[in-house]
Amino acid sequence: MSNPRNFSTLSNDDWVTFISGIEEGISTIKESQDRSSDASSTGHDAILADSINSFIDHTQLKTDATLSQIDQLGEEAKEYSFKTVCVRLDHVARCVAALKDTSVGVACVIGFHEGTHPTASKVAEARSALQAGASELDIVLNYPLLLSDVPQYSSAYSELRELREEAGSRAVLKLIIETSQLDRHQIIAACALAHAAEFNFVKTSTGFKGHGATTEDVRLMRSVVGFLDQREAKGRVTTVKASGGIRTWEDALAMVTAGATRIGASSGVAIVKEAQGKTARVKDLTDRSGGY
Ligand SMILES: O=C[C@H](O)COP(=O)(O)O
């Protein structure tokens, strides 16, 4: 993939300036761009309840997941038409075979869950996942590089760029930034790095460390990548995946309302069942009110 701006040549100081510019830029984003007021109406909820399955990456990432749990994950993904199943590398080929000829994709986590694996090992893992048929890679940022007094932006970026080069245009890339470990400035920096490396999504959490997704973090991430897409003016759409601790329909609705276009959850079936009940209740009320 081509990268018109050569981020590889930026020094840490250049990155500091670049990230500060983004922080200033997003502070000017108007309240009117906050989508929450539109999404709170019953009509919107009903539409979303009908389609929430298509937002969900149906996830099983336990290290001791059994083959029968993985098979069940695939069966449920087919039954509910989830967007993808999200699994570890060991299970990618099995899921790809099980989901052949369906619309359900297979996402594989990379560098899970600490993100500190050497770049070469992450790249090798990504290559194996792609060879096994994964269509999406959920890659954990080496976020400790952002935590030191002198954040190592250049190193973090060059790893992400290498992973994008490895994937080319064959896979959707999501960067898991582990928001619970980052402050506001570091979240902005992580989103800037993901955008510069041409990732498709920024994703909140692994679900294995600290708190999971919060609506506040999703809104912030959405505003950063939205700002960068708009400033770049090339029609790119970078989006947000909320994950970690999303257990109910209300949780999922709150995340989508905050700006997430994908939900990573091990509770996908419960969320969809609850959403179906919600739709039915809304439809009942519509019937009783004379069809309006
Ligand atoms: O990436 C997704 C998370 O690992 C799922 O976390 P969860 O089990 O809290 O839904």
Short mmCIF file of C-alpha atoms and ligand atoms in Angstrom, two decimals:
data_model
loop_
_atom_site.label_atom_id
_atom_site.label_comp_id
_atom_site.label_asym_id
_atom_site.label_seq_id
_atom_site.Cartn_x
_atom_site.Cartn_y
_atom_site.Cartn_z
CA MET A 1 0.00 0.00 0.00
CA SER A 2 1.29 3.44 -0.82
CA ASN A 3 1.83 5.97 1.92
CA PRO A 4 1.89 9.45 0.42
CA ARG A 5 3.18 11.12 3.58
CA ASN A 6 6.45 9.56 4.65
CA PHE A 7 5.82 9.01 8.34
CA SER A 8 8.85 6.71 8.50
CA THR A 9 11.14 9.73 8.41
CA LEU A 10 9.48 11.47 11.39
CA SER A 11 11.61 11.81 14.51
CA ASN A 12 10.02 11.51 17.94
CA ASP A 13 9.98 15.31 18.13
CA ASP A 14 8.14 15.46 14.79
CA TRP A 15 5.59 12.96 16.15
CA VAL A 16 5.12 15.09 19.28
CA THR A 17 4.32 18.10 17.08
CA PHE A 18 2.07 16.05 14.81
CA ILE A 19 0.09 14.63 17.75
CA SER A 20 -0.25 18.03 19.44
CA GLY A 21 -1.72 19.38 16.21
CA ILE A 22 -4.34 16.62 16.27
CA GLU A 23 -5.16 17.34 19.91
CA GLU A 24 -5.76 20.99 19.00
CA GLY A 25 -7.73 20.03 15.90
CA ILE A 26 -10.19 17.76 17.64
CA SER A 27 -10.92 20.36 20.29
CA THR A 28 -12.51 22.42 17.52
CA ILE A 29 -14.91 19.67 16.47
CA LYS A 30 -18.41 20.95 16.98
CA GLU A 31 -20.98 19.54 19.40
CA SER A 32 -23.28 19.03 16.41
CA GLN A 33 -21.09 16.13 15.28
CA ASP A 34 -21.98 14.22 18.44
CA ARG A 35 -24.29 11.53 17.18
CA SER A 36 -25.75 10.65 20.56
CA SER A 37 -28.91 12.76 20.25
CA ASP A 38 -29.89 11.12 16.94
CA ALA A 39 -29.37 7.62 18.24
CA SER A 40 -31.45 7.90 21.36
CA SER A 41 -34.84 7.72 19.62
CA THR A 42 -36.93 4.57 19.80
CA GLY A 43 -37.02 4.37 16.01
CA HIS A 44 -33.23 4.30 15.76
CA ASP A 45 -33.00 1.70 18.53
CA ALA A 46 -35.44 -0.54 16.70
CA ILE A 47 -33.50 -0.37 13.44
CA LEU A 48 -30.24 -1.03 15.22
CA ALA A 49 -31.74 -3.89 17.22
CA ASP A 50 -32.60 -5.59 13.95
CA SER A 51 -29.06 -5.30 12.64
CA ILE A 52 -26.83 -5.43 15.73
CA ASN A 53 -25.64 -8.93 14.73
CA SER A 54 -23.83 -7.40 11.75
CA PHE A 55 -21.76 -5.20 14.08
CA ILE A 56 -20.47 -8.10 16.17
CA ASP A 57 -17.13 -9.93 16.10
CA HIS A 58 -18.14 -13.12 17.95
CA THR A 59 -15.13 -13.68 20.16
CA GLN A 60 -13.44 -16.62 21.89
CA LEU A 61 -9.89 -15.81 23.00
CA LYS A 62 -9.35 -17.96 26.08
CA THR A 63 -6.01 -19.77 25.89
CA ASP A 64 -7.74 -22.97 27.01
CA ALA A 65 -10.67 -22.77 24.57
CA THR A 66 -11.61 -26.29 23.49
CA LEU A 67 -12.25 -27.36 19.90
CA SER A 68 -15.88 -27.89 20.73
CA GLN A 69 -16.11 -24.29 22.02
CA ILE A 70 -14.51 -23.09 18.77
CA ASP A 71 -16.95 -25.18 16.71
CA GLN A 72 -19.85 -23.77 18.72
CA LEU A 73 -18.55 -20.25 18.08
CA GLY A 74 -18.65 -20.93 14.32
CA GLU A 75 -22.13 -22.46 14.50
CA GLU A 76 -23.45 -19.46 16.44
CA ALA A 77 -21.76 -17.05 14.03
CA LYS A 78 -23.57 -18.75 11.13
CA GLU A 79 -26.90 -18.87 12.94
CA TYR A 80 -26.82 -15.19 13.91
CA SER A 81 -24.90 -13.91 10.87
CA PHE A 82 -22.25 -12.18 12.93
CA LYS A 83 -19.66 -10.09 11.09
CA THR A 84 -16.75 -12.35 12.05
CA VAL A 85 -15.52 -14.83 14.58
CA CYS A 86 -12.46 -13.53 16.44
CA VAL A 87 -10.01 -16.22 17.57
CA ARG A 88 -6.36 -16.97 18.27
CA LEU A 89 -4.04 -18.18 15.47
CA ASP A 90 -4.37 -21.85 16.48
CA HIS A 91 -8.05 -21.81 15.52
CA VAL A 92 -8.04 -19.72 12.35
CA ALA A 93 -7.84 -22.58 9.82
CA ARG A 94 -10.61 -24.52 11.58
CA CYS A 95 -12.90 -21.48 11.60
CA VAL A 96 -12.11 -20.61 7.98
CA ALA A 97 -13.10 -24.15 6.94
CA ALA A 98 -16.27 -24.09 9.06
CA LEU A 99 -17.34 -20.71 7.69
CA LYS A 100 -16.49 -21.32 4.04
CA ASP A 101 -19.34 -20.16 1.77
CA THR A 102 -20.88 -17.98 4.48
CA SER A 103 -20.71 -14.22 4.94
CA VAL A 104 -18.95 -14.59 8.29
CA GLY A 105 -15.28 -13.56 8.23
CA VAL A 106 -12.47 -14.78 10.45
CA ALA A 107 -10.46 -12.34 12.55
CA CYS A 108 -7.22 -13.36 14.26
CA VAL A 109 -5.59 -11.60 17.19
CA ILE A 110 -1.87 -10.80 16.86
CA GLY A 111 0.55 -10.09 19.71
CA PHE A 112 -2.22 -10.93 22.14
CA HIS A 113 -2.63 -9.79 24.77
CA GLU A 114 0.41 -7.81 25.96
CA GLY A 115 1.43 -6.33 22.61
CA THR A 116 5.11 -6.44 23.55
CA HIS A 117 6.16 -9.39 21.37
CA PRO A 118 9.08 -8.60 19.04
CA THR A 119 7.98 -7.10 15.74
CA ALA A 120 9.34 -10.09 13.80
CA SER A 121 7.16 -12.43 15.83
CA LYS A 122 4.06 -10.28 15.25
CA VAL A 123 4.79 -10.13 11.53
CA ALA A 124 5.27 -13.92 11.39
CA GLU A 125 2.03 -14.41 13.29
CA ALA A 126 0.22 -12.09 10.87
CA ARG A 127 1.67 -13.96 7.89
CA SER A 128 0.52 -17.32 9.28
CA ALA A 129 -2.96 -15.97 10.03
CA LEU A 130 -3.30 -14.65 6.48
CA GLN A 131 -2.04 -17.91 5.01
CA ALA A 132 -4.64 -19.75 7.09
CA GLY A 133 -7.35 -17.53 5.59
CA ALA A 134 -7.97 -14.79 8.16
CA SER A 135 -9.59 -11.74 6.61
CA GLU A 136 -9.10 -9.43 9.58
CA LEU A 137 -6.21 -9.00 12.04
CA ASP A 138 -6.72 -7.52 15.51
CA ILE A 139 -3.21 -6.43 16.46
CA VAL A 140 -2.21 -5.33 19.96
CA LEU A 141 -0.21 -2.10 19.98
CA ASN A 142 3.08 -2.23 21.84
CA TYR A 143 1.49 0.39 24.09
CA PRO A 144 4.26 0.39 26.74
CA LEU A 145 6.29 2.30 24.11
CA LEU A 146 3.86 5.18 24.65
CA LEU A 147 4.05 5.14 28.44
CA SER A 148 7.61 6.29 29.04
CA ASP A 149 8.60 9.90 29.68
CA VAL A 150 9.91 9.99 26.12
CA PRO A 151 7.31 8.00 24.16
CA GLN A 152 8.82 5.87 21.41
CA TYR A 153 6.45 6.93 18.64
CA SER A 154 8.85 6.14 15.78
CA SER A 155 9.37 2.55 16.96
CA ALA A 156 5.66 2.01 17.53
CA TYR A 157 4.88 3.39 14.07
CA SER A 158 7.51 1.35 12.24
CA GLU A 159 6.09 -1.89 13.69
CA LEU A 160 2.59 -0.94 12.55
CA ARG A 161 3.83 0.01 9.12
CA GLU A 162 5.62 -3.34 8.79
CA LEU A 163 2.42 -5.15 9.68
CA ARG A 164 0.46 -3.16 7.10
CA GLU A 165 3.10 -3.92 4.47
CA GLU A 166 2.83 -7.62 5.33
CA ALA A 167 -0.95 -7.61 5.03
CA GLY A 168 -1.08 -5.37 1.96
CA SER A 169 -4.71 -4.94 1.01
CA ARG A 170 -5.56 -8.54 1.88
CA ALA A 171 -6.87 -7.85 5.37
CA VAL A 172 -8.75 -5.39 7.50
CA LEU A 173 -6.37 -4.26 10.25
CA LYS A 174 -7.51 -3.21 13.70
CA LEU A 175 -5.17 -1.75 16.28
CA ILE A 176 -6.00 -2.70 19.86
CA ILE A 177 -4.72 0.22 21.90
CA GLU A 178 -5.72 -1.04 25.41
CA THR A 179 -7.38 2.19 26.50
CA SER A 180 -7.45 1.25 30.20
CA GLN A 181 -3.65 1.65 30.27
CA LEU A 182 -3.56 5.01 28.47
CA ASP A 183 -4.46 8.57 29.36
CA ARG A 184 -6.29 10.91 26.96
CA HIS A 185 -3.12 12.16 25.28
CA GLN A 186 -1.80 8.61 24.82
CA ILE A 187 -5.13 7.47 23.31
CA ILE A 188 -4.91 10.33 20.80
CA ALA A 189 -1.30 9.35 20.01
CA ALA A 190 -2.23 5.67 19.54
CA CYS A 191 -5.05 6.60 17.14
CA ALA A 192 -2.70 8.89 15.20
CA LEU A 193 -0.17 6.06 14.81
CA ALA A 194 -2.87 3.63 13.62
CA HIS A 195 -4.15 6.16 11.10
CA ALA A 196 -0.66 6.96 9.82
CA ALA A 197 0.00 3.23 9.31
CA GLU A 198 -3.29 2.90 7.39
CA PHE A 199 -5.09 0.64 9.80
CA ASN A 200 -8.84 0.35 9.22
CA PHE A 201 -9.96 0.35 12.84
CA VAL A 202 -8.81 1.48 16.23
CA LYS A 203 -10.03 -0.93 18.89
CA THR A 204 -10.38 -0.18 22.57
CA SER A 205 -9.38 -3.28 24.53
CA THR A 206 -8.17 -6.85 24.66
CA GLY A 207 -10.69 -7.72 27.38
CA PHE A 208 -7.75 -9.19 29.33
CA LYS A 209 -6.36 -6.10 31.07
CA GLY A 210 -8.01 -3.33 33.04
CA HIS A 211 -11.47 -2.08 32.27
CA GLY A 212 -12.95 -2.71 28.83
CA ALA A 213 -14.56 -0.25 26.47
CA THR A 214 -16.06 3.00 27.73
CA THR A 215 -18.27 5.36 25.74
CA GLU A 216 -15.96 8.24 26.61
CA ASP A 217 -12.96 6.48 25.03
CA VAL A 218 -14.97 5.43 21.98
CA ARG A 219 -16.08 9.04 21.44
CA LEU A 220 -12.49 10.28 21.75
CA MET A 221 -11.13 7.63 19.35
CA ARG A 222 -13.94 8.37 16.88
CA SER A 223 -13.18 12.07 16.96
CA VAL A 224 -9.44 11.52 16.32
CA VAL A 225 -9.77 9.15 13.36
CA GLY A 226 -12.71 11.14 11.97
CA PHE A 227 -10.65 14.32 12.16
CA LEU A 228 -7.68 12.66 10.44
CA ASP A 229 -9.83 11.13 7.67
CA GLN A 230 -11.41 14.50 7.04
CA ARG A 231 -8.09 16.36 7.05
CA GLU A 232 -6.54 13.83 4.67
CA ALA A 233 -9.54 14.30 2.30
CA LYS A 234 -8.97 11.06 0.41
CA GLY A 235 -12.27 9.43 1.24
CA ARG A 236 -10.72 7.05 3.73
CA VAL A 237 -13.02 5.92 6.56
CA THR A 238 -11.26 4.76 9.69
CA THR A 239 -13.59 3.43 12.36
CA VAL A 240 -13.77 2.27 15.96
CA LYS A 241 -14.25 -1.20 17.43
CA ALA A 242 -15.44 -1.27 21.03
CA SER A 243 -14.51 -4.41 22.94
CA GLY A 244 -14.14 -5.73 26.44
CA GLY A 245 -16.97 -6.01 28.93
CA ILE A 246 -19.80 -5.49 26.43
CA ARG A 247 -22.39 -7.93 27.74
CA THR A 248 -25.86 -6.55 27.07
CA TRP A 249 -27.92 -4.92 24.36
CA GLU A 250 -27.80 -1.65 26.32
CA ASP A 251 -23.98 -1.84 26.44
CA ALA A 252 -23.81 -2.47 22.69
CA LEU A 253 -26.28 0.32 21.92
CA ALA A 254 -24.26 2.76 24.04
CA MET A 255 -21.06 1.89 22.15
CA VAL A 256 -22.65 2.26 18.71
CA THR A 257 -24.25 5.52 19.81
CA ALA A 258 -20.80 6.74 20.89
CA GLY A 259 -19.48 6.02 17.39
CA ALA A 260 -18.36 2.37 17.27
CA THR A 261 -19.07 0.51 14.04
CA ARG A 262 -17.90 -2.84 15.38
CA ILE A 263 -18.44 -4.60 18.69
CA GLY A 264 -16.06 -7.29 19.95
CA ALA A 265 -17.79 -9.49 22.49
CA SER A 266 -17.85 -12.97 23.89
CA SER A 267 -21.53 -12.31 24.75
CA GLY A 268 -22.74 -11.81 21.17
CA VAL A 269 -25.56 -14.34 21.39
CA ALA A 270 -26.96 -12.80 24.59
CA ILE A 271 -26.75 -9.32 23.03
CA VAL A 272 -28.63 -10.37 19.89
CA LYS A 273 -31.30 -12.27 21.85
CA GLU A 274 -31.91 -9.25 24.03
CA ALA A 275 -31.98 -6.98 20.97
CA GLN A 276 -34.54 -9.27 19.31
CA GLY A 277 -36.76 -8.92 22.38
CA LYS A 278 -36.33 -5.17 22.13
CA THR A 279 -37.42 -5.12 18.50
CA ALA A 280 -40.44 -7.26 19.29
CA ARG A 281 -41.48 -4.89 22.08
CA VAL A 282 -41.10 -1.86 19.83
CA LYS A 283 -43.13 -3.60 17.10
CA ASP A 284 -45.88 -4.54 19.62
CA LEU A 285 -46.20 -0.92 20.66
CA THR A 286 -46.35 0.14 17.00
CA ASP A 287 -49.16 -2.36 16.34
CA ARG A 288 -51.15 -1.12 19.33
CA SER A 289 -50.79 2.48 18.23
CA GLY A 290 -52.52 1.75 14.94
CA GLY A 291 -49.57 0.89 12.79
CA TYR A 292 -47.60 4.12 12.96
O1 LIG B 1 -11.72 -8.56 21.69
C1 LIG B 1 -12.64 -8.89 22.39
C2 LIG B 1 -12.58 -9.14 23.85
O2 LIG B 1 -11.60 -10.03 24.19
C3 LIG B 1 -13.90 -9.63 24.31
O3 LIG B 1 -14.00 -9.38 25.66
P1 LIG B 1 -15.25 -9.88 26.49
O4 LIG B 1 -15.01 -11.33 26.80
O5 LIG B 1 -15.23 -9.03 27.71
O6 LIG B 1 -16.48 -9.72 25.66
#
